[in-house]
XYZ file of C-alpha atoms in Angstrom:
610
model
C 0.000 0.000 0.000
C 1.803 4.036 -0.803
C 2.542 5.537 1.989
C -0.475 7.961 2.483
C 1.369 10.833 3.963
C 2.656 11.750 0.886
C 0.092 10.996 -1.997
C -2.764 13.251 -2.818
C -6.383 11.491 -1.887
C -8.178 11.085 -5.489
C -11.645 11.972 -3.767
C -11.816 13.694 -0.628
C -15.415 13.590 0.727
C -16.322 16.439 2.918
C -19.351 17.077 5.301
C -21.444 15.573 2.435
C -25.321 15.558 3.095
C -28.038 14.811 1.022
C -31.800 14.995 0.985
C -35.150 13.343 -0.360
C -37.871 15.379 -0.243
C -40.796 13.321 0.214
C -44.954 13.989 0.784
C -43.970 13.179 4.351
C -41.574 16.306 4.297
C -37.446 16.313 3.625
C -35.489 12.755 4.671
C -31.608 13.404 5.154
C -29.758 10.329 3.137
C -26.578 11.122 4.347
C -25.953 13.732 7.057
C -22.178 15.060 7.515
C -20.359 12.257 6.155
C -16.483 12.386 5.040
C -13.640 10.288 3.985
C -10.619 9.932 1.609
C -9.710 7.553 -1.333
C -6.113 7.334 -1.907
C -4.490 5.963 -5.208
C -3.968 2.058 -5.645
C -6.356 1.816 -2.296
C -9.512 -0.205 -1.647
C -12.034 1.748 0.666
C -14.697 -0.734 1.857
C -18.233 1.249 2.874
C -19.990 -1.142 5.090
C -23.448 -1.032 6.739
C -27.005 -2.120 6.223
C -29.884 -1.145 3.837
C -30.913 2.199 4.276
C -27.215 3.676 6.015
C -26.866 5.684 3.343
C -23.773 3.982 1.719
C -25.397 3.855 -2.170
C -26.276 7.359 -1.687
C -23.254 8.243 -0.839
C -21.023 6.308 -3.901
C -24.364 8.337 -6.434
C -23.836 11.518 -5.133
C -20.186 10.845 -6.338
C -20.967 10.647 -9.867
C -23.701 12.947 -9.638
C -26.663 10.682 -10.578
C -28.407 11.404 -6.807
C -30.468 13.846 -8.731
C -31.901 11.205 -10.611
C -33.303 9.753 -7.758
C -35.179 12.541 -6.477
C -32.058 13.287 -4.232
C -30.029 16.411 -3.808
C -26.982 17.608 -1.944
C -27.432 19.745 0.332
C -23.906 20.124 1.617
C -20.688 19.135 1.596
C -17.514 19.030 -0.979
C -16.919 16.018 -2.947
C -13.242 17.099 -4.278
C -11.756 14.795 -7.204
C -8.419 15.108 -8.263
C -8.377 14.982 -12.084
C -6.234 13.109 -14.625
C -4.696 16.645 -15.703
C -4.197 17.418 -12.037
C -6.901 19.707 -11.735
C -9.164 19.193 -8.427
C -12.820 19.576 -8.810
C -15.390 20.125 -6.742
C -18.272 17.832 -7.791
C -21.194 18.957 -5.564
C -21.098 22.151 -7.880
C -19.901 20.801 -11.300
C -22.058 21.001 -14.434
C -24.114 18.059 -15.719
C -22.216 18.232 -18.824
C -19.099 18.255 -17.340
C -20.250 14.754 -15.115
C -21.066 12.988 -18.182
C -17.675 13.520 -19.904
C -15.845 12.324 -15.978
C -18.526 9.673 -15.579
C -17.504 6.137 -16.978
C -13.416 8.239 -18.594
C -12.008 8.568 -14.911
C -14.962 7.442 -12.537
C -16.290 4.149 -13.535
C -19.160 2.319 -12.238
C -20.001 -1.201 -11.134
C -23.891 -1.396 -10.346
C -25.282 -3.784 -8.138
C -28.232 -5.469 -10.821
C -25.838 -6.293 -14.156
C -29.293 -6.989 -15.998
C -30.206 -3.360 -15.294
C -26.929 -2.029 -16.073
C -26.556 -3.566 -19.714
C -29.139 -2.442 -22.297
C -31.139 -5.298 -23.564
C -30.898 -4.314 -27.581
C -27.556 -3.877 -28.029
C -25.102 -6.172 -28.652
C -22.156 -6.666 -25.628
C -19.490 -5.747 -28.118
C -21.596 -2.655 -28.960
C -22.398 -1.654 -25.507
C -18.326 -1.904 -24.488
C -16.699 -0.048 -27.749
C -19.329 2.757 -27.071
C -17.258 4.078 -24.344
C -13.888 3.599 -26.067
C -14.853 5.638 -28.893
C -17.141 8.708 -27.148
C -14.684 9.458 -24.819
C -11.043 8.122 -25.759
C -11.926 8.706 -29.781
C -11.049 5.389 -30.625
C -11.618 4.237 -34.223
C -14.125 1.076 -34.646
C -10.848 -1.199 -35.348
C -9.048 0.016 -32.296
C -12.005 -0.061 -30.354
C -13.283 -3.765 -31.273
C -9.739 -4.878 -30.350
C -9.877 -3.204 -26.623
C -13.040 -4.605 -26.451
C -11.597 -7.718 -26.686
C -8.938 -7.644 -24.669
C -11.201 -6.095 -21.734
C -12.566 -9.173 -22.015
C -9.577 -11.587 -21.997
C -8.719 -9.521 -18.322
C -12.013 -10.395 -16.961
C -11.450 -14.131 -17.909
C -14.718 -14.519 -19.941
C -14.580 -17.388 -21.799
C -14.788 -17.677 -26.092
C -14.258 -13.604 -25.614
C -14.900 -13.153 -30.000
C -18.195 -14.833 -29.614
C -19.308 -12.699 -26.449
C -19.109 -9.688 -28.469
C -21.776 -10.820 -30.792
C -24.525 -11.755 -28.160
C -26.882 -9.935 -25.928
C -26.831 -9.519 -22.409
C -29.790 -11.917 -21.856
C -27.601 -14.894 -23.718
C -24.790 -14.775 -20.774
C -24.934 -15.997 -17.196
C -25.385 -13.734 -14.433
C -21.763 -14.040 -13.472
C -20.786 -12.925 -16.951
C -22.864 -10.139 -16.990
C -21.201 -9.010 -14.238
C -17.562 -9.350 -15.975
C -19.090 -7.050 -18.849
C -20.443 -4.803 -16.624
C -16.583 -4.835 -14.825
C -15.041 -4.408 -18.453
C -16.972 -2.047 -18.979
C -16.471 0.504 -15.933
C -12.795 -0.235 -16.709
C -12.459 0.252 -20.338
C -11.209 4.172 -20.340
C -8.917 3.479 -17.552
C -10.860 5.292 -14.347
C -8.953 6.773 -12.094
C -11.755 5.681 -9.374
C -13.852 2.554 -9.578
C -17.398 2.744 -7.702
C -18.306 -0.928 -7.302
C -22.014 -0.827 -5.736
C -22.925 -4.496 -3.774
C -21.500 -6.056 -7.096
C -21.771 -9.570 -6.169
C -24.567 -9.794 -3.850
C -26.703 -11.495 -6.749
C -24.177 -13.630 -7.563
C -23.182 -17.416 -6.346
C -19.930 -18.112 -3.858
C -17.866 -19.313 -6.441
C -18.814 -16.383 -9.389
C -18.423 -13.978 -6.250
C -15.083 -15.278 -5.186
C -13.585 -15.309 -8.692
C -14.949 -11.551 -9.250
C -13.569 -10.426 -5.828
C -10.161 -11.876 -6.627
C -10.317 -10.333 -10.678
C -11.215 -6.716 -9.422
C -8.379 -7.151 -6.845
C -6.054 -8.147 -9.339
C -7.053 -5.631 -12.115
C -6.795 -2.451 -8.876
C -3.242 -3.944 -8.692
C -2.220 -4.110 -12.009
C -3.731 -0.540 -12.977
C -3.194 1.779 -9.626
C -7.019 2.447 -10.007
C -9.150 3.544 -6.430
C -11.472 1.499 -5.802
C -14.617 2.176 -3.291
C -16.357 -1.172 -2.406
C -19.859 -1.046 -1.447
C -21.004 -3.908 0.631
C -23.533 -4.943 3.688
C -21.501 -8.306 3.682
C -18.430 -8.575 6.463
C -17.140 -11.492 4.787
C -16.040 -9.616 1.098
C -14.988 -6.574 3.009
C -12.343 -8.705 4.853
C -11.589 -10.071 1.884
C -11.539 -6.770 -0.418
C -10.760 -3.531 1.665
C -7.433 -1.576 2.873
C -9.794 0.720 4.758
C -12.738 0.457 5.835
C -15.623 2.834 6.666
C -19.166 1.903 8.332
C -22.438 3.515 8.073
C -25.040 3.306 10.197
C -28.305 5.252 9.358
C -27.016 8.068 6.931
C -23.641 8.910 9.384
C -20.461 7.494 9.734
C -20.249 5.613 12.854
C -16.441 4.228 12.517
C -13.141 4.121 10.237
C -9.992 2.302 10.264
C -7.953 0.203 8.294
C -9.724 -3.843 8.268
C -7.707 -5.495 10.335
C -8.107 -2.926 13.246
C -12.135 -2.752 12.648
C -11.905 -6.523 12.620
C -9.808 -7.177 15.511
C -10.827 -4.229 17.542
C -13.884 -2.883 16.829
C -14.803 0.585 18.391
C -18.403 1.208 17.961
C -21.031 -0.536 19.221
C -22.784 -1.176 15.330
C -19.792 -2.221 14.298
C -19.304 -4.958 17.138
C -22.823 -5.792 16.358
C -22.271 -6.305 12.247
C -19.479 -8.477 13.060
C -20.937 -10.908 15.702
C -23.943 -11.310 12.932
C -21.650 -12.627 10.355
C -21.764 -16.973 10.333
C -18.064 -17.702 10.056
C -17.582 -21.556 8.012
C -16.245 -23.619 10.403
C -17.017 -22.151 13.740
C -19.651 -25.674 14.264
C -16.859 -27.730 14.258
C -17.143 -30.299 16.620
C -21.142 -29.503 17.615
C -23.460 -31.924 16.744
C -26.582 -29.656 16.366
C -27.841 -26.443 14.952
C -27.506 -23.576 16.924
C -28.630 -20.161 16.734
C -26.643 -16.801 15.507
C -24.586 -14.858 17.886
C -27.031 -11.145 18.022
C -25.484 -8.444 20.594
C -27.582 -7.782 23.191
C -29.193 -11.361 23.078
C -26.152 -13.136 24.288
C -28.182 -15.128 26.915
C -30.272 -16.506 24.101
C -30.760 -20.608 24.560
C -32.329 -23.022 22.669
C -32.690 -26.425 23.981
C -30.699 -28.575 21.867
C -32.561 -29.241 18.230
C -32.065 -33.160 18.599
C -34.588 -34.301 16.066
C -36.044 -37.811 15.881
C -35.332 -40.965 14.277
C -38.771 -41.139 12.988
C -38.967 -40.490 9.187
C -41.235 -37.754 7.878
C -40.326 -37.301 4.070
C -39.153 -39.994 2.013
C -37.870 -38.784 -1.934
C -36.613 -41.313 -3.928
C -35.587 -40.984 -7.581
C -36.984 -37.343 -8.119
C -36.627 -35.879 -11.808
C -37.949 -32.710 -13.140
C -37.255 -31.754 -16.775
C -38.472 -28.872 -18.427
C -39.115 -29.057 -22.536
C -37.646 -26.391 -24.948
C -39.585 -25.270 -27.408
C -38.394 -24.369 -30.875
C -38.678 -24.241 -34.719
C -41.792 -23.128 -36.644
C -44.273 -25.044 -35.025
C -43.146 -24.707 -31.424
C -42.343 -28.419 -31.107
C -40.388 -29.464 -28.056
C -36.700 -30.080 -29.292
C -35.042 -30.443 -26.091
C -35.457 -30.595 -22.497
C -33.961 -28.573 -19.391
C -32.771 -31.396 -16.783
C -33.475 -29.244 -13.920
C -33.715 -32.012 -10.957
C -31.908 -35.760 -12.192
C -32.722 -38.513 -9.947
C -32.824 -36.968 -6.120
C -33.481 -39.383 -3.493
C -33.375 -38.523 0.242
C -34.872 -39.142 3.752
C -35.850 -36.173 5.873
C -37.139 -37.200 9.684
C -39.241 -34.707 11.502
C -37.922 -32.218 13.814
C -34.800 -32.290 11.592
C -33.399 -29.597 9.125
C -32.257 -31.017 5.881
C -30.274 -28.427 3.617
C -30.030 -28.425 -0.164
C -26.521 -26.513 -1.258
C -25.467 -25.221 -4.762
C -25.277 -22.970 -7.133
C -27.667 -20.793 -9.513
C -29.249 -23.755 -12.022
C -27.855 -26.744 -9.825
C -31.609 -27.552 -9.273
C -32.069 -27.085 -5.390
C -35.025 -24.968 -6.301
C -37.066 -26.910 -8.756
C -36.634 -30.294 -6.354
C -37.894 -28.184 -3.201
C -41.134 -27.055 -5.999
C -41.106 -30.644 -7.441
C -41.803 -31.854 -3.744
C -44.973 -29.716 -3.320
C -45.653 -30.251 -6.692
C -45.463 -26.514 -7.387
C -43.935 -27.732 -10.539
C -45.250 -31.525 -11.828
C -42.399 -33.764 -11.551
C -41.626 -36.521 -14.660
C -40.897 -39.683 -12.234
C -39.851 -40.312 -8.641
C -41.744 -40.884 -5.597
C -42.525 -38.453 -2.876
C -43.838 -40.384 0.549
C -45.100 -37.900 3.126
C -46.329 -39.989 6.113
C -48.427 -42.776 4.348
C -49.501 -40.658 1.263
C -47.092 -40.679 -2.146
C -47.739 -37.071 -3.026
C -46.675 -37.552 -6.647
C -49.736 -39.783 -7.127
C -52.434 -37.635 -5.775
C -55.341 -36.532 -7.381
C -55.846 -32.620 -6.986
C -58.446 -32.780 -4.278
C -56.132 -34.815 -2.282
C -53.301 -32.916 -3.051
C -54.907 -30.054 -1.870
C -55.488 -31.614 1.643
C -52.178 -32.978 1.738
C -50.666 -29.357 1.126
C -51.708 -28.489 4.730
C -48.888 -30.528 6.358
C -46.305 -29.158 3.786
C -46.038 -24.831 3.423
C -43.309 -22.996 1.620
C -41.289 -19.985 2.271
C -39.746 -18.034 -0.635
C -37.111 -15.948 -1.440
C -38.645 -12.922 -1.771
C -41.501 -12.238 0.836
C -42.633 -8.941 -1.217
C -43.539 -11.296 -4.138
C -45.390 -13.547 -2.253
C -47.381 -11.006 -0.084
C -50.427 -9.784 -1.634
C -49.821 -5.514 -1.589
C -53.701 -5.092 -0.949
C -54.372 -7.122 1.593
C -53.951 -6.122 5.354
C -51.070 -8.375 6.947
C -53.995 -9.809 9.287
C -56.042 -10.979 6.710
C -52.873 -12.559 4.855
C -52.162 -14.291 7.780
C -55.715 -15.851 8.142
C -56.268 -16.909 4.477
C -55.143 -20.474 4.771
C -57.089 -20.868 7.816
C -59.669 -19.382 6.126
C -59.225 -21.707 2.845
C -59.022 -25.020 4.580
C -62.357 -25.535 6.472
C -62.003 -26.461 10.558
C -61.120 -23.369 11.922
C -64.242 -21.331 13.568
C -64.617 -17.369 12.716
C -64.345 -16.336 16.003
C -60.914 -18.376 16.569
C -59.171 -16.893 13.251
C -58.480 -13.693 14.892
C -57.219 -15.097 17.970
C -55.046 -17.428 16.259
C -53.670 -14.816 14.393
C -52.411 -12.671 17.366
C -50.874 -15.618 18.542
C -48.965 -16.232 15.124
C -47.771 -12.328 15.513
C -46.190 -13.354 18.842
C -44.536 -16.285 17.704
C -42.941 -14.548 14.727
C -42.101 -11.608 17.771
C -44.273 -8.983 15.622
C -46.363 -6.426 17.889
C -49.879 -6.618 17.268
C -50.241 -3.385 15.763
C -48.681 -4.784 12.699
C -52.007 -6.753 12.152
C -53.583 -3.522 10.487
C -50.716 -2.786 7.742
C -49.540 -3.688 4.578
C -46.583 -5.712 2.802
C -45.092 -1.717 1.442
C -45.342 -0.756 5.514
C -42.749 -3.256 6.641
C -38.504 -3.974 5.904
C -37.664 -7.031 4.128
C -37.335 -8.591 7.368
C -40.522 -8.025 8.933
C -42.109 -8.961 5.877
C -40.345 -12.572 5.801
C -41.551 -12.682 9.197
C -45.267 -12.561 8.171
C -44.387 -15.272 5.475
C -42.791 -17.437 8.348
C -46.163 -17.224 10.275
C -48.626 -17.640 7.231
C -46.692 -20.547 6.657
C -47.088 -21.634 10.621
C -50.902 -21.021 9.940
C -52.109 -24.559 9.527
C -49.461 -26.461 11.652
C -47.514 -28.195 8.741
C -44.978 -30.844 10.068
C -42.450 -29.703 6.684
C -41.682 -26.056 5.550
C -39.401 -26.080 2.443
C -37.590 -22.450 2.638
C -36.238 -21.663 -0.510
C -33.354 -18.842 -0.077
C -35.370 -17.855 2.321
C -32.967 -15.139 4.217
C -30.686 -14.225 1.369
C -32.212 -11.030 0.330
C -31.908 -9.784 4.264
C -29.208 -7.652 5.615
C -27.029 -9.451 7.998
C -28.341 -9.085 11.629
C -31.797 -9.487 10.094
C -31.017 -12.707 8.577
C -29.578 -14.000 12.117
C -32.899 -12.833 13.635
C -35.295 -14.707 11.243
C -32.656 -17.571 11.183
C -33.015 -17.871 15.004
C -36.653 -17.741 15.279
C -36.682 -20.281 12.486
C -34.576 -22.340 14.940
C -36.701 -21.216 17.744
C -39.932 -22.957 15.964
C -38.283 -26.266 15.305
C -36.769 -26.244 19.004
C -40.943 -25.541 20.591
C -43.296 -26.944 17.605
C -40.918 -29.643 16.592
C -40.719 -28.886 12.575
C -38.668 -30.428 9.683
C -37.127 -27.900 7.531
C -36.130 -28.837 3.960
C -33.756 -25.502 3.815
C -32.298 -24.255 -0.057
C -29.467 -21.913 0.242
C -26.531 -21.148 -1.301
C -24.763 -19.718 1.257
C -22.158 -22.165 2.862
C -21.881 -20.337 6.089
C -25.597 -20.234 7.126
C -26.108 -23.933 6.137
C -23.462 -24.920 8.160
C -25.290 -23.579 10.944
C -28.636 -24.371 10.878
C -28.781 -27.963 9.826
C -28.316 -31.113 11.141
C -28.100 -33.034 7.351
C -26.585 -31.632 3.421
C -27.191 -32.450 0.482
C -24.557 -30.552 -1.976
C -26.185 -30.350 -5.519
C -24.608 -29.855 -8.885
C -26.397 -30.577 -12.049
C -29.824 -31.660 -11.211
C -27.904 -34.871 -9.292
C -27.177 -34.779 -5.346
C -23.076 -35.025 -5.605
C -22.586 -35.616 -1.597
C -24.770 -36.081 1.243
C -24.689 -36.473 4.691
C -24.734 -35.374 8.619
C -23.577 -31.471 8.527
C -20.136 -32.231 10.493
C -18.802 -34.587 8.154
C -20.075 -33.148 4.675
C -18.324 -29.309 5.996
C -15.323 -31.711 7.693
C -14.323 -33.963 5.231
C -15.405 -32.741 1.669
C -15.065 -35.620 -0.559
C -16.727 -34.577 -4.211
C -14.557 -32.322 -5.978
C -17.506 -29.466 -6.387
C -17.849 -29.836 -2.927
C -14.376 -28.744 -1.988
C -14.387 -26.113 -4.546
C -17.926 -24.708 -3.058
C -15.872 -24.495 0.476
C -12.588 -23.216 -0.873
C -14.758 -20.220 -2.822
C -16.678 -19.071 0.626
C -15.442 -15.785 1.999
C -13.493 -15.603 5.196
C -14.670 -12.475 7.470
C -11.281 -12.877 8.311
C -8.527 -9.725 6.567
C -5.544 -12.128 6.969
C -6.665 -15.162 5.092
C -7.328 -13.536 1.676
C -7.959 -15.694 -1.317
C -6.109 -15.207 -4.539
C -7.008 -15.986 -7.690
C -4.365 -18.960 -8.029
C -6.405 -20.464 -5.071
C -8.896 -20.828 -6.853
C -9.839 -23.108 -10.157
C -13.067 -23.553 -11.036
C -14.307 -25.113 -14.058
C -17.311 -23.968 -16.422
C -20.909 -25.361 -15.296
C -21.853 -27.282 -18.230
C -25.558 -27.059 -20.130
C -28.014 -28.965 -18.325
C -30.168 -28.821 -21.403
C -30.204 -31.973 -23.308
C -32.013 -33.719 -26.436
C -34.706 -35.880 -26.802
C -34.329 -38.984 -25.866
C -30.942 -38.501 -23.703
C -30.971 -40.627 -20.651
C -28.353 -39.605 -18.315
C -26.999 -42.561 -15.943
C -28.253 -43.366 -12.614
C -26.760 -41.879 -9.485
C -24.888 -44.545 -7.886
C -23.375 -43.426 -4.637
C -20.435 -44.685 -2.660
C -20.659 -44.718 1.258
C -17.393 -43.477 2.637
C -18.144 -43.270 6.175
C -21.610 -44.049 8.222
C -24.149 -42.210 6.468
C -21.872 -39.953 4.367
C -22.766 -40.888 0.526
C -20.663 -39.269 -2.886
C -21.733 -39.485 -6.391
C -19.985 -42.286 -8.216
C -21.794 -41.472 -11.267
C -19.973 -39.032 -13.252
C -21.696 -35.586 -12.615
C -19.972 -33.798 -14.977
C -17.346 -32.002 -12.987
């Protein structure tokens, strides 16, 4: 790192403050905020939706206005190429648009959003390259290219001829990076840019932009709610905490010594891998100020509640004139597992591995093509719809997004009720009551009963999908990603009163995640999935222990440390391509055959394509 004493900060933040004006009167963003960036230097902003750290990285390239935002006060001085220092709290709009992208770039958090849909990625990179370094179409094809050669994107001459929708989200991502760095920047704004993506696609993107801030001297401010990529990204770091700046210091002092009580609070939030070893059962998050929070051991039984065997859900591709089905998606390939009640079984893997579509294929949210599905006494695969429908009582589902499956018009109190309401049994007079009693278990005051899905955070609103889901007393609830659009020390709050139901009501969970860390905490069994096929499973301690399937080991070796002095490098890690799970007619992949390499610890001997 250059010695700071003598270099010249590239942006010096000062005093900045910013304000929304809203029906409800003026909201101050950011209020009295300042830091430095210094050349070759990573500054990590930390802190939770809503602190004000986005606002503060948009009033830096001026596009706050857009967003019904203005700054009220403050300098935001940026030392210029030609040496010049500017003051961009006052500069002109046309001035911004020549420094935005030629010496600040952006990274935006939603790649999809970032890339426009009609243009070509080779279009949408030389664009840059020729409006503000002049570049002839020639010259500018070939940087083009090379951009993305640095960003590792594989068959880089084809990429330039397809659209953004044709890549993965990972590679979107790369474009997006290529793109902020084409003219060089002398400061790179990178906005949560892997928070959508999986561990390994994050890891590999943490370690490029790392590489490519080395290689170019380029300042780089790193927006993140996640502990685990700051320690892995940042030289300084800076936390927020709503709109002001609670705490700064370089990341091994913030993580070994943390000042502020937020910042103490962020950090005992964060799941570490590894810090179960040796327990043998779930146990819930660390949350400051609930230290003396105990839950009675989450034994389980031996009694079996869900039985899977031989699961496979394809979906058909349509094509040609006539919109014949030419080949088929193998989304889930031949999943068998056991699931006994009071137990938490967790599906792992990445984006398209299938740990979705089995947990849908199970409720039959999606119709499976073969398998069986044994839920007590009843195969639920076999079901006619009226039986299916009474069957659906014992088995609810949680999804990802709790604002998608709230209804915005109806009062939280009446969402609550519906199932009761749908499924005969439950007097009038008792739905009320039951309901208030469903707010207390979730730990949501009573008043809440009255508002609507827009009136609540993301984590109050999962909690109402937690207790619409407790509604009918199921014995299985199959959360799908269920806390991985929370902030941190929201997600350990709905993870522990997820913990706190199984411990009092005695639940099964069937829990899909692709976060290594959390599933290592919650569950008691793991099921690592790659392809549609179950490559490993097992009891937690020895699947996170003693790794056997190569994608299993590469899953663990790609999962952030919140830990500054074990950094990964890009040389640590070697991932290879996910091949296409879509395949033609008539294709019959092999069974899974599994080999048992200790008691109860199973790995794919079929080869699963990695």
């Amino acid at each position: 790192m250059l010695d700071q004493t003598q270099d010249h900060p590239i942006a010096h933040i000062d005093r900045l403050r910013v304000e929304f004006e809203t029906k409800d009167g003026t909201v101050v963003g950011v209020e009295d905020v300042s830091f430095d960036v210094h050349p070759g230097e990573t500054v990590c902003i930390v802190g939770e939706s809503g602190s004000g750290k986005s606002v503060s990285s948009l009033s830096l390239m001026r596009l706050v206005e857009f967003g019904g935002g203005k700054i009220a006060g403050g300098r935001l001085i940026f030392d210029r190429r030609d040496g010049d220092e500017l003051d961009i709290a006052s500069a002109e709009q046309d001035l911004m648009r020549h420094i935005r992208g030629n010496e600040i770039g952006m990274i935006f958090q939603e790649p999809m959003t970032a890339l426009n849909p009609v243009f070509t990625v080779g279009r949408q990179l030389t664009e840059g390259l020729r409006l503000h370094m002049g570049a002839s179409k020639s010259d500018a094809e070939a940087s083009a290219l090379e951009l993305l050669r640095q960003v590792r994107i594989p068959e880089p001459e084809r990429r330039l001829k397809q659209y953004p929708h044709e890549l993965s989200g990972g590679m979107r991502q790369r474009v997006v990076i290529a793109m902020a760095l084409a003219c060089e920047p002398r400061l790179l704004i990178a906005d949560e840019p892997t928070t959508a993506l999986d561990v390994t696609i994050q890891a590999e993107i943490l370690a490029l932009m790392d590489r490519l801030k080395r290689e170019t001297g380029t300042a780089v401010m790193f927006i993140t709610h996640d502990m685990a990529v700051v320690a892995q990204m940042a030289d300084r770091v800076v936390v927020m905490y709503r709109g002001n700046k609670v705490e700064e210091g370089p990341v091994q002092a913030i993580f070994e010594n943390p000042q502020h009580d937020y910042t103490k609070a962020l950090l005992a939030a964060v799941p570490k891998l590894g810090e179960m070893r040796g327990k043998a059962y779930p146990e819930p998050m660390k949350l400051l100020g609930a230290e003396d929070q105990t839950i009675a051991p989450i034994t389980g039984t031996d009694e079996k509640l869900l039985e899977v065997k031989g699961l496979t859900t394809r979906f058909p591709v349509k094509g040609g004139f006539f919109r014949r089905t030419v080949a088929n998606v193998h989304a889930v390939e031949d999943v068998s597992f056991t699931l006994n009640r009071g137990r938490t079984l967790s599906l792992v893997g990445e984006s398209g591995c299938g740990k979705s579509s089995a947990g849908r294929s199970i409720l039959r949210l999606v119709e499976p093509m073969s398998g069986s599905v044994i839920m007590g006494s009843k195969d639920i695969l076999s079901l006619d719809p009226e039986a299916l429908r009474k069957a659906r009582q014992d088995m609810q589902m949680i999804f990802q997004d709790p604002f998608a499956s709230l209804n915005p018009q109806m009062q939280l109190s009446d969402q609550v009720a519906e199932p009761m309401r749908n499924y005969d049994g439950v007097a009038t007079s008792e739905i009320m009551d039951r309901v208030a009693t469903l707010f207390d278990r979730v730990h949501l005051p009573h008043s809440f009963m009255r508002r609507f899905p827009h009136e609540l955070s993301g984590g109050q609103r999962q909690r109402i999908a937690i207790a619409r889901a407790l509604a009918l007393n199921p014995k299985l609830i199959i959360a799908d990603e269920a806390v991985s659009a929370l902030d941190v020390s929201v997600q350990a709050q709905v993870l522990n009163l997820m913990m706190e139901l199984q411990a009092d009501l005695g639940l099964s969970y069937l829990f899909i995640s692709h976060d290594m860390a959390v599933v290592e905490r919650v569950s008691h069994d793991v099921g690592v999935m790659y392809l549609g096929r179950i490559v490993e499973m097992g009891p937690r301690a020895r699947v996170f222990e003693n790794p056997q399937h190569p994608y299993t080991q590469a899953l663990m070796k790609a999962v952030p440390i919140a830990d500054p002095r074990s950094r990964k490098s890009e040389k640590d890690l070697n991932f290879k391509p996910i091949p296409s799970p879509i395949h033609p007619l008539g294709y019959e992949p092999a069974r899974s055959q599994y080999n048992e390499v200790e008691p109860g610890h199973y790995v794919l001997t079929t080869d699963s394509g990695y």
